[in-house]
Each structure stands twice: as structure tokens, then as C-alpha cells.
Amino acid sequence: MKVAVTGASGFVGRHLIPRLAASGITTVLIGRDPARLKAQFPESSCFGYNELEHLAGCAAIIHLAVMNNNKAGTVSEFISANVTLLSKVVEAAELYGVKRIVNISSSHVLDNTVRSGYAISKTMAVELLRSKENVETVNIVCSKIFDKPKDGSGVRSGFVANTVWAVISAIKPVVDVSEVVDNVIEACYGRRRGTIICSSDQADNYVYRFGKRTLDLCVATAVSLFLSWAIALIWIAVRLTSSGPAIFAQARVGENGRIFICYKFRTMHSGTRQAATHEISSSAVTPLGSWLRRTKLDELPQVWNVFRGDISFVGPRPCLPVQSELIEERMRRRVYAVKPGITGLAQINDIDMSHPGRLAEWDARYVALRSLWNDIRIMMLTILGRGKGDRTIAN
């Protein structure tokens, strides 16, 4: 098989090209400086962007050429490098019969709260690829790419290397370059399709698990100590302004599909039917409840759920057992492998439970990219007012 690679002189390309050769794949390299590419990869055929006719006969194009997010530049400069150039490559691919494009992006494109020139341009690039019907596209979205550390004997899987990697990946989402290369090769053969998120798996990362639980307990303790007066005042206000208990207890679906009881301040009139918030009329919300929901203070009693280990401060929002469509979508995407949260990536991107498939997709993004830094960032954005929570039906 023959594939073309743009931007091969970068970090990923330096690891990818030898692996492609070892897999028996012939490479055609396209870049701004063909002579430099030839010196770096003498076994490959190298051409400039004005010689795209050499794409003929290639089964796939691996698009690595990019103005990266560590570069300074205007939005228009990022668009020129990351969209205009890609458009030229795609047009040539269609002209010369290339059937597949493997596009590499950073995880910045998966979060609407990140509006850098890089994120804007790479999001446009993904949309450009989606609009093409004659070329199959695979988008490989990567967290920060590293070459996994080696221990003193040069072993990548030794105790020291694994410990260093566990600490690094617990703090911020990262991925080993070899995993990215594996996914690229699989995509070239058509064995990976759609959007693939490449990031280190936190499921077995003891540093992340310990750090996340410690963070939860520290925040929960601080809330209990410094906001106990607010909890008491809200409890009194709810009891005085509407009939019924101040605390609302409701069954929710948690980690591994386990049912637990979630506690919140009651924001609706007593007797309101048990259903997802987006299925409830806004007239069911009390005047005080409307304010509590807007300020997110109705969530304060969930501190008890955090202490119990039912939920985390950050994670997919827990749904009701009757929300079968959302549960099915989350099961399919393995969202229930993690604890639910009071807030999450979907919430700060203003996505609620009225769109089960879309919500589950964003929940899966959180699961794939979770880290201590991302959890802290999501908490801070929530405090600053990002996300509006689940909406009721307007009267």
C-alpha cells in the first residue's frame, strides 16, 4: 500500500515514517521543503505542495501539516495554515482518486470553551472534511503527545517509566506517540473510522484516582466548613417559601449503572412528577427554586453524596433511571465506567439532557480526556457561570 504524508518533519512524523516503512507501506512525503524531507527520510519520495499530482495511486493521505497551538499568530494565519492548505490537499485527493484522509488534531477542538486561533481553525478543518462526500475521513484527536519516558535501563514499561507517566498523565491529558502512530496505521488500512480520541487511559492510573478523590474530599470539606451558614439559610428559605421538605431526594444512575439517592435543595413544587427536568414545565419551579437553579446553589446538599463516594464534583451528570435513551447511549460509550459529577464538560458547554445522544458523546469526551487539571478547570468555569443546567419546558 502507498500513502502520502504531509508535515512529516514534525514530532509525530519522525516516529510515524519508520513505522510505516516497517509495516510495508510505501510513503510519499509532501512538504514545503522537499529537499529537507529527502535528507530526513531518504527512503521516501518527497515533493512540494505544487506537485500534488504525485498523490495518484495513494490509498490514503495522513495530514500532519499544521500551525500548532504552541505558535503565536492571528486567527487568519491559523486558518491559512490549517484550513486553506488542507482544502488544497483535499481537492487534489478528490482529483487523483485518494479515498481516505487521516487528519490529526489536538483535543482543543473538542471543547467549545477553548477559542484559540488553533482551535477555531482545526474545528473548521474538521467541518471541511465532513462536507466531502467522495473522500472518507478519519479524525484522530490527540491530547498532548509525548514520547513515553524510559527508565534507567531504557525500558519504556519499567517501574520508573510507568510511575513518571502516571504522574504526568494524572495532571493533564497526554498520550504516548506510539499509540497515536498505531491508530494512524489502523486508520490507513480502514480499520478505524470516524473520530478517534487518543489519550492516556485513567482507569488504572492510581495517581489520578488518588488525586481525584483527594480533590473531592478537600473541596467538600471546604464547602461544609465555609458554606454551612448558606446551606442552613437556604434550607430555612425553602421551607418558608413553599410547602414540602427543603431537601429533595431522588434516585439517580451512578457508576457502573448503580442506583443511588441524590440530594438537592427542592426547587419545584411538592408533587411534581418524577421526570427529567427538560420534560417538566417551568411553572413547576418555585420562585426561590428558579434563583437556586440559576446560581447552582441547589446542588449544595450533594456535598453529602461526594463524601459518600456516590459522585464526584466533576463527571457526567447523573440521570434518572427512567431516562432509558440516555442510559443506553451512555452504556454504549462506556460513560458509566466513571462516577457521575455535580458538573461536567457537557454542562460548561451548555449541553443538557434534552439531547441524549449529543450529551452522551460529550460525556464520553470527558471520560477519554479526564485529568486533575481538566477537573479543576471545569469546576472553576462552573463557578464563573458557564453552563445553564437542564432547562424546563417554557409555558
Short mmCIF file of C-alpha atoms in Angstrom, two decimals:
data_model
loop_
_atom_site.label_atom_id
_atom_site.label_comp_id
_atom_site.label_asym_id
_atom_site.label_seq_id
_atom_site.Cartn_x
_atom_site.Cartn_y
_atom_site.Cartn_z
CA MET A 1 0.00 0.00 0.00
CA LYS A 2 1.15 3.56 -0.72
CA VAL A 3 0.18 6.55 1.43
CA ALA A 4 1.02 10.24 1.33
CA VAL A 5 2.05 12.18 4.42
CA THR A 6 2.00 15.97 4.83
CA GLY A 7 4.03 17.61 7.59
CA ALA A 8 6.22 14.55 8.10
CA SER A 9 9.16 16.53 9.51
CA GLY A 10 7.36 17.16 12.81
CA PHE A 11 7.44 15.14 16.03
CA VAL A 12 4.70 12.68 15.05
CA GLY A 13 6.08 12.29 11.55
CA ARG A 14 9.56 11.37 12.83
CA HIS A 15 8.00 8.46 14.72
CA LEU A 16 5.42 7.59 12.06
CA ILE A 17 7.51 7.28 8.88
CA PRO A 18 9.81 4.49 10.16
CA ARG A 19 6.78 2.58 11.49
CA LEU A 20 5.01 2.88 8.13
CA ALA A 21 8.11 1.52 6.39
CA ALA A 22 8.33 -1.35 8.89
CA SER A 23 4.69 -2.15 8.11
CA GLY A 24 5.48 -2.45 4.41
CA ILE A 25 3.79 0.83 3.48
CA THR A 26 5.40 2.99 0.77
CA THR A 27 5.37 6.72 1.65
CA VAL A 28 5.09 9.82 -0.49
CA LEU A 29 6.01 12.88 1.59
CA ILE A 30 4.56 16.30 0.80
CA GLY A 31 6.04 19.44 2.36
CA ARG A 32 7.25 22.98 1.88
CA ASP A 33 10.90 21.88 1.70
CA PRO A 34 11.19 18.59 -0.25
CA ALA A 35 15.00 18.64 -0.05
CA ARG A 36 14.89 18.78 3.74
CA LEU A 37 12.37 15.94 3.79
CA LYS A 38 14.58 13.84 1.50
CA ALA A 39 17.57 14.39 3.78
CA GLN A 40 15.49 13.34 6.78
CA PHE A 41 13.76 10.38 5.10
CA PRO A 42 15.97 9.21 2.22
CA GLU A 43 13.87 6.09 1.55
CA SER A 44 10.72 8.13 0.80
CA SER A 45 9.67 10.05 -2.31
CA CYS A 46 9.44 13.76 -1.42
CA PHE A 47 7.57 16.55 -3.23
CA GLY A 48 6.30 20.09 -2.69
CA TYR A 49 2.71 21.32 -2.45
CA ASN A 50 2.91 22.34 -6.10
CA GLU A 51 3.45 18.69 -7.09
CA LEU A 52 0.29 17.12 -5.74
CA GLU A 53 -0.16 15.00 -8.87
CA HIS A 54 2.09 12.51 -7.06
CA LEU A 55 -0.88 11.70 -4.82
CA ALA A 56 -2.12 9.49 -7.65
CA GLY A 57 -2.03 5.85 -6.59
CA CYS A 58 -2.07 6.62 -2.88
CA ALA A 59 -4.65 4.78 -0.79
CA ALA A 60 -4.66 7.44 1.93
CA ILE A 61 -3.30 10.82 2.95
CA ILE A 62 -2.07 11.33 6.50
CA HIS A 63 -2.43 15.05 7.13
CA LEU A 64 0.06 16.18 9.80
CA ALA A 65 0.85 19.63 8.36
CA VAL A 66 -0.30 22.17 10.93
CA MET A 67 0.35 25.52 12.55
CA ASN A 68 0.34 24.19 16.08
CA ASN A 69 -1.22 25.58 19.25
CA ASN A 70 2.20 26.46 20.65
CA LYS A 71 2.69 29.02 17.88
CA ALA A 72 1.73 32.69 18.08
CA GLY A 73 -0.42 34.03 15.29
CA THR A 74 -3.67 35.66 14.27
CA VAL A 75 -6.84 33.67 13.60
CA SER A 76 -6.45 34.35 9.88
CA GLU A 77 -2.89 32.99 9.94
CA PHE A 78 -4.09 29.80 11.65
CA ILE A 79 -6.91 29.46 9.11
CA SER A 80 -4.48 29.89 6.23
CA ALA A 81 -2.17 27.18 7.60
CA ASN A 82 -4.76 24.75 8.93
CA VAL A 83 -7.74 25.15 6.62
CA THR A 84 -6.65 26.64 3.29
CA LEU A 85 -3.76 24.20 2.90
CA LEU A 86 -5.98 21.25 3.86
CA SER A 87 -8.56 22.36 1.30
CA LYS A 88 -5.89 22.28 -1.40
CA VAL A 89 -4.82 18.79 -0.34
CA VAL A 90 -8.42 17.52 -0.26
CA GLU A 91 -9.15 18.89 -3.73
CA ALA A 92 -6.08 17.09 -5.03
CA ALA A 93 -7.14 13.90 -3.25
CA GLU A 94 -10.52 14.00 -4.99
CA LEU A 95 -8.87 14.74 -8.34
CA TYR A 96 -6.35 11.88 -8.11
CA GLY A 97 -8.64 9.28 -6.58
CA VAL A 98 -7.37 9.11 -3.00
CA LYS A 99 -10.18 7.53 -0.97
CA ARG A 100 -9.17 8.24 2.63
CA ILE A 101 -7.76 11.16 4.61
CA VAL A 102 -6.45 10.69 8.15
CA ASN A 103 -6.46 14.08 9.88
CA ILE A 104 -4.62 14.72 13.16
CA SER A 105 -5.97 17.33 15.61
CA SER A 106 -5.50 18.37 19.21
CA SER A 107 -8.17 17.79 21.86
CA HIS A 108 -8.68 21.58 21.93
CA VAL A 109 -11.20 21.09 19.11
CA LEU A 110 -13.45 19.05 21.43
CA ASP A 111 -14.18 21.86 23.86
CA ASN A 112 -16.21 24.91 22.85
CA THR A 113 -14.77 26.88 25.78
CA VAL A 114 -11.37 26.93 24.03
CA ARG A 115 -11.47 29.61 21.32
CA SER A 116 -7.83 29.97 20.34
CA GLY A 117 -6.82 30.54 16.73
CA TYR A 118 -5.65 26.93 16.61
CA ALA A 119 -8.93 25.51 17.98
CA ILE A 120 -11.03 27.66 15.63
CA SER A 121 -9.02 26.71 12.56
CA LYS A 122 -8.84 22.98 13.33
CA THR A 123 -12.59 22.91 14.04
CA MET A 124 -13.11 24.48 10.61
CA ALA A 125 -10.81 21.84 9.14
CA VAL A 126 -12.90 19.03 10.63
CA GLU A 127 -16.07 20.61 9.24
CA LEU A 128 -14.40 20.92 5.83
CA LEU A 129 -13.58 17.20 5.84
CA ARG A 130 -17.13 16.30 6.90
CA SER A 131 -18.51 18.17 3.90
CA LYS A 132 -16.60 15.97 1.45
CA GLU A 133 -18.61 13.03 0.18
CA ASN A 134 -16.03 11.50 -2.17
CA VAL A 135 -13.32 11.03 0.46
CA GLU A 136 -13.62 9.03 3.68
CA THR A 137 -12.17 10.98 6.60
CA VAL A 138 -10.82 9.78 9.93
CA ASN A 139 -10.18 12.44 12.57
CA ILE A 140 -7.66 11.39 15.20
CA VAL A 141 -7.95 13.83 18.10
CA CYS A 142 -4.98 13.73 20.46
CA SER A 143 -4.21 15.10 23.88
CA LYS A 144 -0.66 16.39 24.41
CA ILE A 145 1.63 13.96 22.60
CA PHE A 146 4.79 12.75 24.37
CA ASP A 147 7.36 10.05 23.87
CA LYS A 148 6.75 7.93 26.99
CA PRO A 149 9.69 8.21 29.42
CA LYS A 150 12.15 5.35 29.76
CA ASP A 151 13.70 4.10 32.99
CA GLY A 152 17.46 3.88 33.62
CA SER A 153 17.82 0.75 31.51
CA GLY A 154 15.95 2.28 28.59
CA VAL A 155 12.78 0.26 29.14
CA ARG A 156 9.56 2.18 28.37
CA SER A 157 7.42 -0.12 30.52
CA GLY A 158 9.64 -0.29 33.59
CA PHE A 159 8.52 0.76 37.08
CA VAL A 160 10.19 4.18 36.95
CA ALA A 161 8.84 4.94 33.47
CA ASN A 162 5.32 3.85 34.43
CA THR A 163 5.36 5.92 37.62
CA VAL A 164 6.57 9.06 35.86
CA TRP A 165 3.94 8.54 33.16
CA ALA A 166 1.19 8.00 35.77
CA VAL A 167 2.06 11.33 37.43
CA ILE A 168 2.26 13.25 34.14
CA SER A 169 -0.99 11.85 32.75
CA ALA A 170 -2.85 12.34 36.05
CA ILE A 171 -2.16 16.07 35.93
CA LYS A 172 -3.01 16.75 32.26
CA PRO A 173 -4.27 14.60 29.39
CA VAL A 174 -1.34 13.13 27.47
CA VAL A 175 -0.82 10.30 25.02
CA ASP A 176 2.20 8.24 24.06
CA VAL A 177 3.26 8.93 20.47
CA SER A 178 3.37 5.20 19.77
CA GLU A 179 -0.39 4.97 20.50
CA VAL A 180 -1.05 7.79 18.03
CA VAL A 181 1.06 6.04 15.39
CA ASP A 182 -0.81 2.75 15.98
CA ASN A 183 -4.15 4.48 15.40
CA VAL A 184 -2.90 6.25 12.27
CA ILE A 185 -1.75 2.98 10.71
CA GLU A 186 -5.02 1.27 11.62
CA ALA A 187 -6.93 4.17 10.04
CA CYS A 188 -4.88 3.91 6.84
CA TYR A 189 -5.99 0.30 6.49
CA GLY A 190 -9.62 1.31 7.11
CA ARG A 191 -9.79 -0.45 10.48
CA ARG A 192 -10.52 2.77 12.38
CA ARG A 193 -13.25 5.19 11.31
CA GLY A 194 -14.97 8.39 12.36
CA THR A 195 -13.48 10.36 15.25
CA ILE A 196 -10.87 8.67 17.44
CA ILE A 197 -9.77 10.26 20.73
CA CYS A 198 -6.21 9.36 21.68
CA SER A 199 -5.40 9.97 25.33
CA SER A 200 -3.93 8.03 28.23
CA ASP A 201 -6.47 5.80 29.96
CA GLN A 202 -7.01 6.89 33.58
CA ALA A 203 -8.90 3.72 34.54
CA ASP A 204 -5.79 2.10 36.03
CA ASN A 205 -3.94 5.30 36.95
CA TYR A 206 -3.61 5.11 40.74
CA VAL A 207 -2.13 8.63 40.88
CA TYR A 208 -5.19 10.10 39.15
CA ARG A 209 -7.66 8.09 41.25
CA PHE A 210 -5.97 9.14 44.49
CA GLY A 211 -5.65 12.76 43.36
CA LYS A 212 -9.28 13.00 42.22
CA ARG A 213 -10.65 11.54 45.45
CA THR A 214 -8.39 13.81 47.49
CA LEU A 215 -9.56 16.83 45.48
CA ASP A 216 -13.21 15.84 46.01
CA LEU A 217 -12.77 15.44 49.77
CA CYS A 218 -10.82 18.71 50.14
CA VAL A 219 -13.43 20.71 48.21
CA ALA A 220 -16.32 19.00 50.02
CA THR A 221 -14.72 19.75 53.38
CA ALA A 222 -14.14 23.39 52.42
CA VAL A 223 -17.75 23.76 51.29
CA SER A 224 -19.01 22.19 54.52
CA LEU A 225 -16.85 24.45 56.67
CA PHE A 226 -17.26 27.77 54.88
CA LEU A 227 -20.75 27.48 53.40
CA SER A 228 -22.60 25.72 56.22
CA TRP A 229 -24.29 29.04 57.03
CA ALA A 230 -25.54 29.33 53.44
CA ILE A 231 -26.82 25.75 53.50
CA ALA A 232 -28.73 26.50 56.71
CA LEU A 233 -30.21 29.74 55.34
CA ILE A 234 -31.29 28.12 52.07
CA TRP A 235 -32.88 25.23 54.00
CA ILE A 236 -34.94 27.73 56.03
CA ALA A 237 -35.84 29.79 52.92
CA VAL A 238 -37.09 26.74 51.01
CA ARG A 239 -39.25 25.63 53.94
CA LEU A 240 -40.73 29.11 54.39
CA THR A 241 -41.46 29.88 50.72
CA SER A 242 -43.20 26.66 49.62
CA SER A 243 -44.76 23.63 51.24
CA GLY A 244 -42.78 20.41 51.44
CA PRO A 245 -39.31 19.29 52.55
CA ALA A 246 -36.29 21.50 51.92
CA ILE A 247 -34.14 18.61 50.72
CA PHE A 248 -35.20 16.68 47.64
CA ALA A 249 -34.03 13.05 47.47
CA GLN A 250 -34.17 11.31 44.12
CA ALA A 251 -32.86 8.03 42.67
CA ARG A 252 -30.12 8.52 40.06
CA VAL A 253 -27.93 6.24 37.97
CA GLY A 254 -24.30 6.20 39.10
CA GLU A 255 -21.01 4.46 38.39
CA ASN A 256 -21.39 1.05 36.71
CA GLY A 257 -25.15 1.68 36.47
CA ARG A 258 -25.62 1.51 40.25
CA ILE A 259 -28.67 3.37 41.60
CA PHE A 260 -28.01 5.84 44.41
CA ILE A 261 -30.00 8.57 46.17
CA CYS A 262 -29.02 12.09 45.14
CA TYR A 263 -29.75 15.03 47.46
CA LYS A 264 -30.54 18.59 46.32
CA PHE A 265 -32.46 21.57 47.61
CA ARG A 266 -36.03 21.31 46.38
CA THR A 267 -36.63 23.79 43.55
CA MET A 268 -40.05 22.58 42.38
CA HIS A 269 -43.46 22.42 43.99
CA SER A 270 -44.17 19.29 46.02
CA GLY A 271 -45.98 16.65 43.99
CA THR A 272 -44.24 17.47 40.70
CA ARG A 273 -43.97 14.26 38.70
CA GLN A 274 -40.68 12.36 38.58
CA ALA A 275 -39.22 13.09 35.16
CA ALA A 276 -36.19 14.63 33.53
CA THR A 277 -36.02 18.39 34.03
CA HIS A 278 -36.40 19.13 30.31
CA GLU A 279 -39.74 17.31 30.41
CA ILE A 280 -41.11 19.46 33.24
CA SER A 281 -43.00 22.74 32.78
CA SER A 282 -41.27 25.86 34.08
CA SER A 283 -44.43 26.56 36.10
CA ALA A 284 -43.41 23.67 38.39
CA VAL A 285 -40.35 25.63 39.54
CA THR A 286 -40.82 27.82 42.61
CA PRO A 287 -39.64 31.47 42.53
CA LEU A 288 -36.87 30.67 45.00
CA GLY A 289 -36.11 27.46 43.11
CA SER A 290 -35.58 29.42 39.91
CA TRP A 291 -32.91 31.51 41.63
CA LEU A 292 -31.31 28.47 43.24
CA ARG A 293 -31.08 26.67 39.90
CA ARG A 294 -29.67 29.75 38.16
CA THR A 295 -26.96 30.18 40.81
CA LYS A 296 -26.46 26.38 41.10
CA LEU A 297 -26.88 26.64 44.89
CA ASP A 298 -29.50 23.88 44.74
CA GLU A 299 -26.57 21.48 44.28
CA LEU A 300 -25.03 22.19 47.72
CA PRO A 301 -26.57 19.16 49.52
CA GLN A 302 -24.77 16.91 47.04
CA VAL A 303 -21.66 17.51 49.13
CA TRP A 304 -23.02 14.63 51.21
CA ASN A 305 -23.04 12.45 48.08
CA VAL A 306 -19.42 13.42 47.46
CA PHE A 307 -18.41 12.39 50.99
CA ARG A 308 -20.25 9.08 50.50
CA GLY A 309 -18.42 8.45 47.23
CA ASP A 310 -21.61 8.34 45.16
CA ILE A 311 -20.47 11.16 42.92
CA SER A 312 -17.50 13.40 42.21
CA PHE A 313 -17.55 17.16 41.81
CA VAL A 314 -16.76 16.68 38.10
CA GLY A 315 -18.16 13.97 35.86
CA PRO A 316 -21.19 13.14 33.70
CA ARG A 317 -24.37 14.47 35.31
CA PRO A 318 -26.37 11.56 36.82
CA CYS A 319 -29.71 10.88 35.17
CA LEU A 320 -32.94 9.28 36.35
CA PRO A 321 -33.47 5.51 35.96
CA VAL A 322 -36.41 6.28 33.63
CA GLN A 323 -34.20 8.09 31.08
CA SER A 324 -33.67 4.89 29.09
CA GLU A 325 -32.45 6.54 25.87
CA LEU A 326 -29.70 8.45 27.66
CA ILE A 327 -28.73 5.39 29.71
CA GLU A 328 -28.45 3.31 26.54
CA GLU A 329 -26.33 5.97 24.81
CA ARG A 330 -24.04 6.23 27.83
CA MET A 331 -23.73 2.46 28.16
CA ARG A 332 -22.73 2.20 24.51
CA ARG A 333 -19.99 4.79 25.02
CA ARG A 334 -18.83 3.32 28.39
CA VAL A 335 -19.63 6.53 30.24
CA TYR A 336 -20.71 4.57 33.32
CA ALA A 337 -17.12 3.48 33.88
CA VAL A 338 -16.68 6.67 35.93
CA LYS A 339 -18.52 8.32 38.80
CA PRO A 340 -21.10 10.94 37.84
CA GLY A 341 -20.49 14.55 38.82
CA ILE A 342 -22.20 17.70 40.04
CA THR A 343 -20.87 19.47 36.95
CA GLY A 344 -19.08 18.31 33.84
CA LEU A 345 -17.65 19.04 30.42
CA ALA A 346 -21.09 18.89 28.77
CA GLN A 347 -22.56 21.36 31.27
CA ILE A 348 -19.91 24.05 30.75
CA ASN A 349 -20.51 23.65 27.01
CA ASP A 350 -24.25 24.25 27.61
CA ILE A 351 -25.44 20.77 26.63
CA ASP A 352 -28.28 19.32 28.70
CA MET A 353 -30.23 16.06 28.91
CA SER A 354 -32.74 17.04 26.23
CA HIS A 355 -30.24 15.74 23.63
CA PRO A 356 -29.32 12.23 24.89
CA GLY A 357 -27.01 11.24 22.05
CA ARG A 358 -25.15 14.54 21.99
CA LEU A 359 -24.87 14.59 25.78
CA ALA A 360 -23.50 11.04 25.88
CA GLU A 361 -20.97 11.96 23.19
CA TRP A 362 -19.69 14.86 25.29
CA ASP A 363 -19.67 12.69 28.41
CA ALA A 364 -17.50 10.18 26.55
CA ARG A 365 -15.13 13.01 25.63
CA TYR A 366 -14.78 13.83 29.31
CA VAL A 367 -14.08 10.19 30.17
CA ALA A 368 -11.40 9.98 27.47
CA LEU A 369 -9.70 13.26 28.43
CA ARG A 370 -10.19 13.41 32.19
CA SER A 371 -7.33 14.70 34.31
CA LEU A 372 -6.88 16.66 37.53
CA TRP A 373 -6.25 19.88 35.60
CA ASN A 374 -9.38 19.42 33.48
CA ASP A 375 -11.45 18.73 36.62
CA ILE A 376 -10.19 21.91 38.30
CA ARG A 377 -10.79 23.90 35.12
CA ILE A 378 -14.37 22.60 34.78
CA MET A 379 -15.09 23.45 38.44
CA MET A 380 -13.73 26.99 38.02
CA LEU A 381 -15.72 27.60 34.81
CA THR A 382 -18.86 26.35 36.58
CA ILE A 383 -18.27 28.74 39.48
CA LEU A 384 -17.79 31.57 36.96
CA GLY A 385 -21.21 30.83 35.46
CA ARG A 386 -20.52 28.60 32.46
CA GLY A 387 -23.48 26.35 31.62
CA LYS A 388 -27.14 26.92 32.40
CA GLY A 389 -28.12 23.47 33.67
CA ASP A 390 -31.09 21.42 32.45
CA ARG A 391 -33.89 23.55 31.04
CA THR A 392 -37.56 23.17 31.80
CA ILE A 393 -40.33 23.45 29.20
CA ALA A 394 -41.35 27.09 28.76
CA ASN A 395 -45.01 27.85 29.45
#
